[in-house]
Coordinates of C-alpha atoms in Angstrom, one line a residue:
X1013 CA -43.1 15.7 31.5
X1014 CA -39.9 12.7 31.1
X1015 CA -40.9 9.0 32.1
X1016 CA -39.5 7.0 34.7
X1017 CA -37.9 4.7 31.7
X1018 CA -36.9 7.6 29.8
X1019 CA -34.9 9.3 33.0
X1020 CA -33.5 5.8 33.9
X1021 CA -32.2 5.4 30.7
X1022 CA -30.8 9.1 30.5
X1023 CA -29.3 8.1 33.8
X1024 CA -27.5 4.9 32.8
X1025 CA -26.5 6.5 29.7
X1026 CA -24.5 9.4 31.7
X1027 CA -23.1 6.5 33.9
X1028 CA -22.0 4.2 31.1
X1029 CA -20.4 7.3 29.3
X1030 CA -18.6 8.2 32.5
X1031 CA -17.2 4.8 32.7
X1032 CA -16.2 4.6 29.7
X1033 CA -14.2 7.7 29.7
X1034 CA -12.6 7.1 32.8
X1035 CA -11.2 4.0 31.7
X1036 CA -10.2 5.2 28.3
X1037 CA -8.4 7.6 30.3
X1038 CA -6.2 5.8 33.0
X1039 CA -7.4 1.9 33.5
X1040 CA -6.6 2.6 37.1
X1041 CA -9.4 5.1 38.0
X1042 CA -12.4 2.9 38.1
X1043 CA -10.8 0.3 40.7
X1044 CA -9.5 3.5 42.8
X1045 CA -12.9 4.4 42.7
X1046 CA -14.6 1.5 44.0
X1047 CA -11.9 1.4 46.8
X1048 CA -12.7 5.4 47.6
X1049 CA -16.4 4.1 47.7
X1050 CA -16.4 1.0 49.9
X1051 CA -13.9 3.0 52.2
X1052 CA -16.6 6.0 52.4
X1053 CA -18.8 3.6 53.5
X1054 CA -16.9 2.2 56.6
X1055 CA -15.4 5.1 58.2
X1056 CA -19.1 6.6 59.9
X1057 CA -19.6 3.2 61.4
X1058 CA -15.9 3.5 63.1
X1059 CA -17.5 6.6 64.6
X1060 CA -20.4 5.3 66.2
X1061 CA -19.7 1.5 67.0
X1062 CA -16.4 2.2 69.0
X1063 CA -17.9 4.9 71.0
X1064 CA -20.7 2.5 72.4
X1065 CA -18.0 0.2 74.0
X1066 CA -16.2 2.8 75.0
X1067 CA -18.6 4.2 77.2
X1068 CA -20.0 0.9 78.4
X1069 CA -17.3 -0.6 79.4
X1070 CA -16.8 2.7 81.6
X1071 CA -20.1 2.7 82.9
X1072 CA -21.2 -1.0 83.2
X1073 CA -17.8 -3.1 82.6
X1074 CA -16.0 -0.4 85.0
X1075 CA -12.7 -1.7 83.0
X1076 CA -10.6 1.4 82.1
X1077 CA -8.4 -1.1 80.4
X1078 CA -11.1 -2.4 77.4
X1079 CA -12.2 1.3 77.6
X1080 CA -8.1 2.3 76.8
X1081 CA -8.1 -1.1 74.3
X1082 CA -11.1 0.3 72.1
X1083 CA -10.4 4.0 72.5
X1084 CA -6.4 2.2 70.7
X1085 CA -8.5 0.4 68.2
X1086 CA -11.1 3.2 67.5
X1087 CA -7.8 5.7 66.8
X1088 CA -6.2 3.4 64.8
X1089 CA -9.0 2.1 62.6
X1090 CA -9.8 5.9 61.9
X1091 CA -6.3 6.9 60.8
X1092 CA -5.8 3.8 58.8
X1093 CA -9.5 4.6 56.7
X1094 CA -8.7 8.3 56.7
X1095 CA -5.0 8.1 55.6
X1096 CA -6.3 5.6 53.0
X1097 CA -9.3 7.6 51.5
X1098 CA -6.5 10.6 51.7
X1099 CA -4.5 9.0 49.7
X1100 CA -6.8 7.4 47.1
X1101 CA -8.5 11.0 46.9
X1102 CA -5.4 12.7 45.8
X1103 CA -4.2 9.8 43.4
X1104 CA -8.0 10.2 41.7
X1105 CA -7.7 14.0 41.9
X1106 CA -4.8 13.9 39.9
X1107 CA -6.1 11.3 37.5
X1108 CA -9.1 13.0 37.1
X1109 CA -7.6 16.0 35.8
X1110 CA -6.5 14.1 33.0
X1111 CA -9.8 13.4 32.3
X1112 CA -11.1 16.7 32.4
X1113 CA -8.0 18.0 30.3
X1114 CA -9.6 15.1 27.7
X1115 CA -13.0 16.6 27.7
X1116 CA -11.5 20.1 26.9
X1117 CA -10.1 18.5 23.6
X1118 CA -13.1 16.5 22.7
X1119 CA -15.1 20.0 22.9
X1120 CA -12.4 21.9 21.5
X1121 CA -11.7 19.6 18.5
X1122 CA -15.6 19.5 18.0
X1123 CA -16.0 23.1 17.9
X1124 CA -12.7 23.7 15.4
X1125 CA -14.5 20.7 13.2
X1126 CA -17.8 22.1 12.9
X1127 CA -19.4 23.6 9.8
X1128 CA -19.4 27.3 9.4
X1129 CA -23.1 27.3 9.1
X1130 CA -23.4 25.6 12.2
X1131 CA -21.0 27.8 14.2
X1132 CA -23.5 30.4 13.4
X1133 CA -26.6 28.8 14.0
X1134 CA -27.9 30.7 17.2
X1135 CA -29.1 27.8 18.4
X1136 CA -26.4 25.3 18.0
X1137 CA -24.6 28.4 19.9
X1138 CA -26.8 27.8 23.0
X1139 CA -26.3 24.4 22.7
X1140 CA -22.4 24.6 22.9
X1141 CA -22.9 27.1 26.0
X1142 CA -24.8 24.5 27.8
X1143 CA -22.6 21.9 26.7
X1144 CA -19.4 24.1 27.6
X1145 CA -20.6 23.9 31.5
X1146 CA -19.7 20.1 31.3
X1147 CA -16.0 21.2 31.6
X1148 CA -16.1 24.2 33.2
X1149 CA -18.6 23.3 36.1
X1150 CA -17.3 20.9 38.3
X1151 CA -20.8 19.9 39.8
X1152 CA -22.3 19.6 36.0
X1153 CA -19.1 17.1 34.1
X1154 CA -18.4 13.6 34.2
X1155 CA -16.7 14.3 37.8
X1156 CA -20.5 15.3 39.3
X1157 CA -21.5 12.1 37.9
X1158 CA -18.5 10.2 39.6
X1159 CA -19.5 11.8 42.8
X1160 CA -23.1 10.9 42.5
X1161 CA -22.7 7.2 41.8
X1162 CA -19.9 7.1 44.3
X1163 CA -22.0 8.8 46.9
X1164 CA -25.2 6.8 45.8
X1165 CA -23.3 3.2 46.8
X1166 CA -21.5 4.6 49.4
X1167 CA -24.9 5.7 51.4
X1168 CA -27.0 3.0 50.2
X1169 CA -24.3 0.8 52.2
X1170 CA -24.2 3.0 54.7
X1171 CA -28.1 3.2 54.8
X1172 CA -28.1 -1.0 55.2
X1173 CA -25.9 -0.9 58.1
X1174 CA -27.5 1.7 59.8
X1175 CA -30.8 0.1 59.6
X1176 CA -29.2 -3.0 60.8
X1177 CA -28.4 -1.0 64.0
X1178 CA -31.5 0.6 64.8
X1179 CA -33.7 -2.2 64.0
X1180 CA -32.7 -3.8 67.0
X1181 CA -33.8 -1.0 68.8
X1182 CA -37.4 0.2 67.1
X1183 CA -38.6 0.2 63.7
X1184 CA -40.7 3.1 64.1
X1185 CA -37.6 5.6 64.2
X1186 CA -37.0 4.1 60.6
X1187 CA -40.7 4.9 59.5
X1188 CA -40.1 8.6 60.5
X1189 CA -36.7 9.2 59.0
X1190 CA -37.9 7.7 55.5
X1191 CA -41.0 9.9 55.7
X1192 CA -39.2 12.8 56.6
X1193 CA -36.4 12.0 53.7
X1194 CA -39.2 11.5 51.4
X1195 CA -40.8 15.0 52.0
X1196 CA -37.5 16.2 51.4
X1197 CA -36.6 14.5 48.3
X1198 CA -40.0 15.6 46.8
X1199 CA -39.2 19.3 47.5
X1200 CA -35.3 18.8 46.7
X1201 CA -36.5 17.8 43.5
X1202 CA -38.9 20.9 42.8
X1203 CA -36.0 22.6 43.6
X1204 CA -33.4 21.0 40.8
X1205 CA -36.1 21.4 38.4
X1206 CA -36.4 25.0 39.1
X1207 CA -32.6 25.5 39.5
X1208 CA -32.4 23.7 36.2
X1209 CA -35.1 25.7 34.1
X1210 CA -33.1 29.1 35.3
X1211 CA -29.9 28.0 33.9
X1212 CA -31.7 27.1 30.8
X1213 CA -33.1 30.7 30.7
X1214 CA -29.9 32.1 31.7
X1215 CA -28.2 30.7 28.3
X1216 CA -28.3 34.0 26.1
X1217 CA -27.9 36.2 28.8
X1218 CA -24.7 34.7 30.0
X1219 CA -23.3 34.3 26.3
X1220 CA -23.9 38.2 26.2
X1221 CA -22.0 38.4 29.1
X1222 CA -19.0 36.6 28.3
X1223 CA -18.9 38.5 24.7
X1224 CA -19.3 41.8 26.9
X1225 CA -16.3 40.7 29.2
X1226 CA -14.3 39.3 26.1
X1227 CA -15.0 43.1 24.8
X1228 CA -13.3 45.0 28.1
X1229 CA -10.2 42.4 28.2
X1230 CA -9.5 42.3 24.5
X1231 CA -7.1 45.1 23.6
X1232 CA -7.7 45.1 19.9
X1233 CA -11.1 46.9 21.1
X1234 CA -8.9 49.7 23.3
X1235 CA -8.5 51.9 20.8
X1236 CA -12.1 51.8 19.4
X1237 CA -13.5 52.5 23.3
X1238 CA -11.2 55.4 23.7
X1239 CA -11.2 57.1 20.4
X1240 CA -15.3 57.3 20.5
X1241 CA -15.7 56.8 24.3
X1242 CA -17.5 53.7 24.7
X1243 CA -16.9 53.3 28.4
X1244 CA -20.2 54.1 29.1
X1245 CA -21.9 52.1 26.4
X1246 CA -20.1 49.4 27.4
X1247 CA -20.6 49.7 30.9
X1248 CA -24.5 50.4 30.7
X1249 CA -24.9 47.2 28.2
X1250 CA -23.1 45.6 31.4
X1251 CA -25.4 46.7 33.8
X1252 CA -28.5 46.1 31.8
X1253 CA -27.4 42.4 31.3
X1254 CA -26.6 42.1 34.8
X1255 CA -29.9 43.3 35.9
X1256 CA -31.1 40.8 34.0
X1257 CA -29.3 37.9 35.5
X1258 CA -30.1 39.4 38.9
X1259 CA -34.0 39.4 38.3
X1260 CA -33.8 35.8 37.5
X1261 CA -31.3 34.8 40.2
X1262 CA -33.2 36.7 42.9
X1263 CA -36.5 34.9 41.9
X1264 CA -34.6 31.3 42.3
X1265 CA -32.7 32.6 45.6
X1266 CA -35.9 33.3 47.3
X1267 CA -37.7 29.9 46.1
X1268 CA -34.3 28.1 47.3
X1269 CA -34.7 30.3 51.0
X1270 CA -38.1 28.9 51.9
X1271 CA -37.8 25.3 50.6
X1272 CA -34.3 25.4 52.8
X1273 CA -36.3 27.0 55.8
X1274 CA -39.1 24.6 55.9
X1275 CA -36.9 21.4 55.3
X1276 CA -34.4 22.9 58.2
X1277 CA -37.8 23.0 60.6
X1278 CA -38.8 19.3 59.5
X1279 CA -35.2 18.1 60.2
X1280 CA -35.4 19.8 63.6
X1281 CA -38.6 18.1 64.3
X1282 CA -37.6 15.0 63.0
X1283 CA -34.5 15.2 65.5
X1284 CA -36.6 16.6 68.6
X1285 CA -39.0 12.9 68.2
X1286 CA -35.7 11.1 68.4
X1287 CA -34.1 12.6 71.3
X1288 CA -37.2 12.4 73.1
X1289 CA -37.7 8.8 72.4
X1290 CA -33.8 7.8 72.9
X1291 CA -34.1 10.0 76.2
X1292 CA -37.2 8.0 77.8
X1293 CA -35.4 4.4 76.7
X1294 CA -32.2 5.1 78.7
X1295 CA -33.8 6.3 81.6
X1296 CA -36.2 3.4 81.7
X1297 CA -33.2 1.1 81.4
X1298 CA -34.5 -0.3 78.2
X1299 CA -30.6 0.7 76.8
X1300 CA -27.2 1.5 78.2
X1301 CA -25.9 5.1 77.8
X1302 CA -23.4 3.4 75.2
X1303 CA -26.1 2.2 73.1
X1304 CA -27.9 5.7 73.6
X1305 CA -24.6 7.4 71.9
X1306 CA -24.7 4.8 69.2
X1307 CA -28.8 4.8 68.4
X1308 CA -28.1 8.3 68.7
X1309 CA -25.2 8.5 66.1
X1310 CA -27.2 5.8 63.9
X1311 CA -30.3 7.7 63.4
X1312 CA -28.2 11.0 62.8
X1313 CA -26.2 9.2 60.4
X1314 CA -29.3 7.4 58.9
X1315 CA -31.0 10.7 58.3
X1316 CA -28.2 12.2 56.7
X1317 CA -27.6 8.9 54.7
X1318 CA -30.9 8.8 52.8
X1319 CA -30.8 12.6 52.5
X1320 CA -27.5 12.3 50.6
X1321 CA -28.7 9.2 48.6
X1322 CA -31.7 11.1 48.0
X1323 CA -29.3 14.1 46.6
X1324 CA -27.0 12.2 44.7
X1325 CA -29.9 10.7 42.9
X1326 CA -31.7 13.9 42.2
X1327 CA -27.8 15.5 41.6
X1328 CA -27.2 12.5 39.0
X1329 CA -30.7 13.2 37.1
X1330 CA -29.5 17.3 37.0
X1331 CA -25.7 16.5 35.8
X1332 CA -27.0 13.6 33.1
X1333 CA -28.8 16.4 31.4
X1334 CA -25.7 18.3 31.6
X1335 CA -23.6 15.2 30.3
X1336 CA -26.4 14.7 27.6
X1337 CA -26.0 18.2 26.4
X1338 CA -22.1 17.7 26.4
X1339 CA -22.8 14.1 24.4
X1340 CA -25.5 15.3 22.1
X1341 CA -23.2 18.5 20.9
X1342 CA -20.0 16.6 20.4
X1343 CA -22.1 13.8 18.5
X1344 CA -23.6 16.6 16.3
X1345 CA -24.0 15.6 12.8
X1346 CA -22.0 17.8 10.2
X1347 CA -24.7 19.9 8.0
X1348 CA -22.6 19.2 4.9
X1349 CA -21.7 15.6 4.0
X1350 CA -17.7 15.2 4.3
X1351 CA -17.9 11.4 3.1
X1352 CA -16.2 12.5 -0.2
X1353 CA -13.6 9.7 -1.5
X1354 CA -12.3 11.2 -4.6
X1355 CA -8.8 12.3 -4.5
X1356 CA -7.7 16.0 -6.0
X1357 CA -5.7 16.2 -9.4
X1358 CA -3.8 18.8 -8.8
X1359 CA -2.2 19.3 -12.1
X1360 CA -4.8 21.1 -14.0
X1361 CA -7.8 22.5 -11.7
X1362 CA -11.0 23.9 -13.5
X1363 CA -13.8 24.9 -11.3
X1364 CA -17.4 25.6 -12.7
X1365 CA -20.5 27.4 -11.0
X1366 CA -23.2 25.5 -12.3
X1367 CA -26.7 27.0 -11.9
X1368 CA -26.0 28.1 -8.2
X1369 CA -27.9 30.3 -6.0
X1370 CA -27.6 30.2 -2.2
X1371 CA -29.4 31.9 0.8
X1372 CA -28.1 31.2 4.1
X1373 CA -29.7 29.2 6.8
X1374 CA -32.6 30.5 8.8
X1375 CA -33.2 33.5 5.9
X1376 CA -35.4 33.6 2.7
X1377 CA -33.3 36.2 0.9
X1378 CA -31.4 34.4 -2.0
X1379 CA -27.7 36.0 -1.8
X1380 CA -26.7 34.4 -5.1
X1381 CA -28.9 33.8 -7.9
X1382 CA -28.4 31.4 -11.0
X1383 CA -24.6 31.8 -10.7
X1384 CA -23.2 30.2 -14.3
X1385 CA -19.0 30.7 -14.4
X1386 CA -16.1 28.4 -15.2
X1387 CA -12.6 29.4 -14.5
X1388 CA -9.4 27.5 -14.6
X1389 CA -5.7 26.7 -13.4
X1390 CA -3.3 29.7 -14.2
X1391 CA -6.1 32.3 -14.3
X1392 CA -6.3 35.4 -12.2
X1393 CA -9.6 36.9 -11.5
X1394 CA -11.0 39.5 -9.4
X1395 CA -14.1 39.7 -8.1
X1396 CA -15.6 43.1 -7.7
X1397 CA -18.6 44.9 -6.7
X1398 CA -20.3 46.5 -3.8
X1399 CA -20.9 45.7 -0.5
X1400 CA -23.2 42.7 0.0
X1401 CA -22.9 42.2 -3.8
X1402 CA -22.0 38.2 -3.1
X1403 CA -18.4 38.1 -3.6
X1404 CA -17.5 36.4 -0.3
X1405 CA -20.5 34.1 -0.4
X1406 CA -19.1 33.0 -3.6
X1407 CA -15.9 32.3 -2.0
X1408 CA -17.4 30.4 1.0
X1409 CA -19.0 28.2 -1.6
X1410 CA -16.0 27.4 -3.5
X1411 CA -13.9 26.5 -0.4
X1412 CA -17.2 24.7 0.7
X1413 CA -17.5 26.3 3.9
X1414 CA -21.3 26.1 2.7
X1415 CA -22.9 24.0 0.1
X1416 CA -25.3 25.6 -2.6
X1417 CA -29.1 25.9 -1.6
X1418 CA -29.5 25.0 -5.8
X1419 CA -27.1 23.9 -8.2
X1420 CA -23.5 22.4 -7.8
X1421 CA -20.2 23.3 -7.8
X1422 CA -17.9 21.4 -9.8
X1423 CA -13.9 20.3 -9.8
X1424 CA -12.9 18.9 -12.9
X1425 CA -15.9 18.2 -13.9
X1426 CA -17.1 16.2 -10.5
X1427 CA -19.4 17.8 -7.8
X1428 CA -16.7 19.1 -4.9
X1429 CA -19.1 16.9 -2.9
X1430 CA -17.6 13.9 -4.2
X1431 CA -14.1 14.6 -2.9
X1432 CA -12.3 14.3 0.4
X1433 CA -13.1 17.4 2.4
X1434 CA -10.0 17.8 4.3
X1435 CA -7.9 17.2 0.9
X1436 CA -10.1 19.3 -1.2
X1437 CA -9.2 22.4 1.5
X1438 CA -5.3 21.6 1.2
X1439 CA -5.7 22.9 -2.7
X1440 CA -6.2 26.9 -1.0
X1441 CA -4.1 29.4 0.6
X1442 CA -6.6 32.0 1.5
X1443 CA -6.3 35.2 3.2
X1444 CA -9.8 36.4 4.7
X1445 CA -11.0 39.9 5.1
X1446 CA -11.1 39.5 8.8
X1447 CA -7.6 37.5 8.9
X1448 CA -6.5 36.3 12.5
X1449 CA -2.7 36.4 13.8
X1450 CA -1.9 34.2 16.9
X1451 CA 0.1 35.5 20.2
X1452 CA 2.3 33.2 18.8
X1453 CA 5.9 33.4 17.3
X1454 CA 6.3 34.9 14.2
X1455 CA 7.6 31.7 12.8
X1456 CA 4.6 29.7 14.4
X1457 CA 1.9 32.4 12.9
X1458 CA 3.4 31.7 9.2
X1459 CA 4.4 28.2 9.2
X1460 CA 1.8 27.2 11.6
X1461 CA 1.7 23.1 12.7
X1462 CA 4.7 23.2 10.4
X1463 CA 7.1 25.8 12.6
X1464 CA 8.2 22.6 14.9
X1465 CA 9.4 20.8 12.0
X1466 CA 11.3 23.6 9.9
X1467 CA 14.9 22.8 10.0
X1468 CA 15.8 25.7 7.4
X1469 CA 13.9 28.8 7.7
X1470 CA 14.7 29.8 4.0
X1471 CA 11.4 29.3 3.0
X1472 CA 9.6 31.0 5.8
X1473 CA 11.7 34.2 4.9
X1474 CA 11.2 34.0 1.0
X1475 CA 7.6 33.8 1.9
X1476 CA 7.8 36.9 3.8
X1477 CA 9.9 38.7 1.5
X1478 CA 7.4 38.1 -1.2
X1479 CA 4.6 40.0 1.1
X1480 CA 7.0 42.9 1.8
X1481 CA 7.8 42.2 5.2
X1482 CA 10.8 40.5 5.7
X1483 CA 12.8 44.0 6.3
X1484 CA 10.7 44.7 9.3
X1485 CA 10.9 41.3 10.5
X1486 CA 14.5 41.2 10.2
X1487 CA 14.9 44.3 12.0
X1488 CA 13.6 42.7 15.2
X1489 CA 15.8 41.3 18.2
X1490 CA 14.7 37.9 17.4
X1491 CA 13.7 38.0 14.2
X1492 CA 11.3 35.6 13.2
X1493 CA 11.6 34.4 16.6
X1494 CA 9.8 37.4 18.0
X1495 CA 6.1 37.0 19.5
X1496 CA 3.2 39.0 18.3
X1497 CA 1.8 41.4 21.2
X1498 CA 3.1 41.2 24.7
X1499 CA 0.3 39.2 25.8
X1500 CA 2.8 36.4 27.0
X1501 CA 6.2 37.6 26.4
X1502 CA 7.4 41.1 27.5
X1503 CA 10.0 41.0 24.5
X1504 CA 6.9 40.7 21.8
X1505 CA 6.2 42.9 19.4
X1506 CA 3.4 45.0 18.2
X1507 CA 2.6 45.3 14.6
X1508 CA 0.8 47.8 12.3
X1509 CA -2.5 46.9 10.8
X1510 CA -0.7 47.2 7.7
X1511 CA 2.6 44.7 8.8
X1512 CA -0.1 42.3 10.0
X1513 CA -1.7 42.1 7.1
X1514 CA 1.4 41.2 5.0
X1515 CA 2.3 38.7 7.6
X1516 CA -0.9 37.1 6.9
X1517 CA 0.1 37.3 3.0
X1518 CA 3.1 35.7 3.9
X1519 CA 1.7 32.7 5.8
X1520 CA -0.9 31.8 2.5
X1521 CA 2.4 32.3 0.2
X1522 CA 4.3 30.1 2.4
X1523 CA 1.6 27.3 2.2
X1524 CA 2.0 27.3 -1.4
X1525 CA -1.3 25.9 -2.3
X1526 CA -2.5 25.6 -6.2
X1527 CA -5.5 28.1 -5.5
X1528 CA -4.6 31.7 -4.0
X1529 CA -7.6 33.4 -2.7
X1530 CA -7.2 37.1 -1.1
X1531 CA -10.1 39.0 0.1
X1532 CA -9.6 42.4 0.6
X1533 CA -5.8 41.6 0.7
X1534 CA -4.4 45.0 1.2
X1535 CA -7.6 46.6 3.1
X1536 CA -4.9 47.9 5.6
X1537 CA -2.4 49.4 3.2
X1538 CA -1.8 52.8 1.1
X1539 CA -2.5 52.9 -2.6
X1540 CA 0.8 52.7 -3.2
X1541 CA 2.1 49.8 -0.9
X1542 CA -1.2 48.3 -2.0
X1543 CA 0.6 48.2 -5.9
X1544 CA 3.7 47.2 -4.3
X1545 CA 2.5 44.0 -2.3
X1546 CA -0.2 43.1 -5.4
X1547 CA 3.1 43.1 -7.6
X1548 CA 5.5 41.2 -5.3
X1549 CA 2.5 38.7 -4.9
X1550 CA 1.9 38.2 -8.5
X1551 CA 5.6 37.5 -8.9
X1552 CA 5.6 34.9 -6.5
X1553 CA 2.6 33.3 -7.4
X1554 CA 3.4 32.8 -11.1
X1555 CA 1.7 29.4 -12.8
X1556 CA -1.0 29.4 -10.0
X1557 CA -5.0 30.3 -9.8
X1558 CA -5.4 33.3 -7.9
X1559 CA -8.6 34.8 -7.1
X1560 CA -9.0 38.5 -5.6
X1561 CA -12.0 40.0 -3.8
X1562 CA -11.5 43.6 -3.3
X1563 CA -13.9 47.1 -3.7
X1564 CA -10.6 48.4 -4.7
X1565 CA -9.3 47.9 -8.5
X1566 CA -5.6 47.7 -8.1
X1567 CA -5.8 43.8 -8.1
X1568 CA -7.4 44.4 -11.7
X1569 CA -4.2 45.3 -13.0
X1570 CA -2.9 42.0 -12.2
X1571 CA -5.7 39.9 -13.4
X1572 CA -6.8 38.2 -16.7
X1573 CA -10.4 38.3 -15.9
X1574 CA -12.7 39.9 -13.7
X1575 CA -16.0 39.3 -12.8
X1576 CA -18.5 42.0 -11.4
X1577 CA -21.2 41.0 -8.8
X1578 CA -24.3 43.2 -8.6
X1579 CA -27.4 42.0 -6.3
X1580 CA -26.1 38.3 -6.2
X1581 CA -25.3 37.9 -10.0
X1582 CA -22.7 37.8 -12.1
X1583 CA -23.1 41.4 -14.8
X1584 CA -20.3 41.3 -16.1
X1585 CA -17.3 39.0 -17.0
X1586 CA -14.0 40.4 -19.1
X1587 CA -10.4 41.7 -19.0
X1588 CA -9.8 45.4 -17.7
X1589 CA -9.9 46.7 -21.1
X1590 CA -13.0 44.5 -22.6
X1591 CA -15.0 46.3 -19.3
X1592 CA -13.5 49.2 -19.6
X1593 CA -14.4 49.5 -23.4
X1594 CA -17.8 48.0 -22.5
X1595 CA -18.9 51.0 -20.5
X1596 CA -20.7 49.3 -17.9
X1597 CA -20.9 49.2 -14.0
X1598 CA -16.9 48.3 -14.0
X1599 CA -16.2 51.2 -15.6
X1600 CA -18.4 53.5 -13.0
X1601 CA -16.7 52.0 -10.5
X1602 CA -13.2 52.5 -11.5
X1603 CA -13.4 55.9 -12.7
X1604 CA -14.7 56.8 -9.5
X1605 CA -11.4 55.3 -7.9
X1606 CA -9.3 56.7 -10.6
X1607 CA -7.9 58.9 -8.3
X1608 CA -6.0 55.8 -6.7
X1609 CA -4.4 54.7 -9.6
X1610 CA -1.4 57.5 -10.7
X1611 CA 2.1 57.8 -11.5
X1612 CA 3.7 54.6 -11.1
X1613 CA 0.7 52.7 -10.9
X1614 CA -1.0 54.7 -13.9
X1615 CA 1.9 53.7 -16.0
X1616 CA 1.6 50.0 -15.0
X1617 CA -2.4 50.3 -16.4
X1618 CA -1.6 52.3 -19.4
X1619 CA 1.0 49.5 -20.2
X1620 CA -2.1 46.8 -19.9
X1621 CA -4.4 48.7 -21.8
X1622 CA -1.9 49.1 -24.6
X1623 CA -0.9 45.5 -24.7
X1624 CA -4.6 44.5 -24.5
X1625 CA -5.6 46.8 -27.6
X1626 CA -2.9 45.2 -29.3

């Protein structure tokens, strides 16, 4: 169980964090919040003090003029305070939106900058889901902390005022109210802990539901669902997920109902006792009718204020847990050290894998085993092998998405950990097997963040021409300014899988880095189109290092060197001709795919064989 010291520290940390973020967002936000709290504290007293004087003037003083004066003051005071409160609330709400957007940016920045191995870690994914509630659930974000602090201060001031009023009547009334509130607080604390545990239990269930919802909404799944008639499968999984959700929610709803019912009965008993006490006091002449009204309002106000103070205190504990999740998540250290200071010399690049072995986190199986290989600038290398042989993992280590379990990856004789991470990644232009395009304009998809600065679009068109997609793009009504997809623009275009892949290749060519990595660069293309696009790509990337990853061996035609992977090891290393002559695994793969390479492509192969034979 958490100690009181830790509880106070956690709450204090959340409060400091909230105030700091509010101050950084807008320096006027905190003073406005304080003003809001003070006005909230005063408003209830207008409603209990003025009616007392109005009633007494009418029943005791018999002065209609004085009663009307108090009515006037009552209306004016209430109007001024409520108008000020509404105005400040409106201003604070507008400024608060900026604060929420600031947290969206912080959360998004952290998510997009995390190491790949952390993104794929289920524990961190659950942590991320909980942290995300800070920006999606108002009661569990910094607004919740703001409201809790504001409520606690406001209701604390009210409680002091109510006790002062009631102390003139009978301190026993205050004792009864406090006793009932203590019972209320204990039960509400149990209730909040049960709700919080339920939220934790629902984390994975909600993650699965979000995934299923995305499948239903994502048009890219549309064809698959229809062709394989997956509607019933998806709906069934949704039903199972909602049943699991409902089962847990019903339990907490029942618990909430029992506690709420008990508290309601307790509250009614308390009010009954107070009503009887005040009625007896009024009929015996101990208090006037006006005082009866004031004391009754004060007892109700005190009960409400104490309950709200306790509620906000418990709520602060509750919300602080989510704020802590958020702070802990955005403060998670990178699994990989990125503190390298070395600069990359782009003039001549020499990579070396030295005794490299690797297994993914939370697994025992090595995907790569004792890899030793060196390759240099201007080389064109094909990585070939069956699925799961280790080719893509090899590239992940080269690009430092992961660090080796054993051994080291070197660039120009230095461990790549010694280079500044962001600068190191600039040397790569990559087309991944699971490439992604955005529902932005074609220009933005190729030039990305540089699109807004482009005045001369010639380089973008050259990259698309090299990728064999320019003619298609130029045929569109808005050319490179056409949006991809119709998600946001009716005039958007839907490209085929092969055309989208060519656009992804154009993006890599446009970046114009010194190392090009093409992971299954033509998986959506026919053999003829594949040969054409690889030829174009080869012509446009002269004097660059190019690494192809492919199951299909067309890229071998354009490679100076082929690395053959099998079971996490490099079992063959050589040119196409050398490996064919070696009569090993590569030749077996090549012959199995020979039906792809006929006519024009076959002539190109023959040309390479003859040249290398010389």
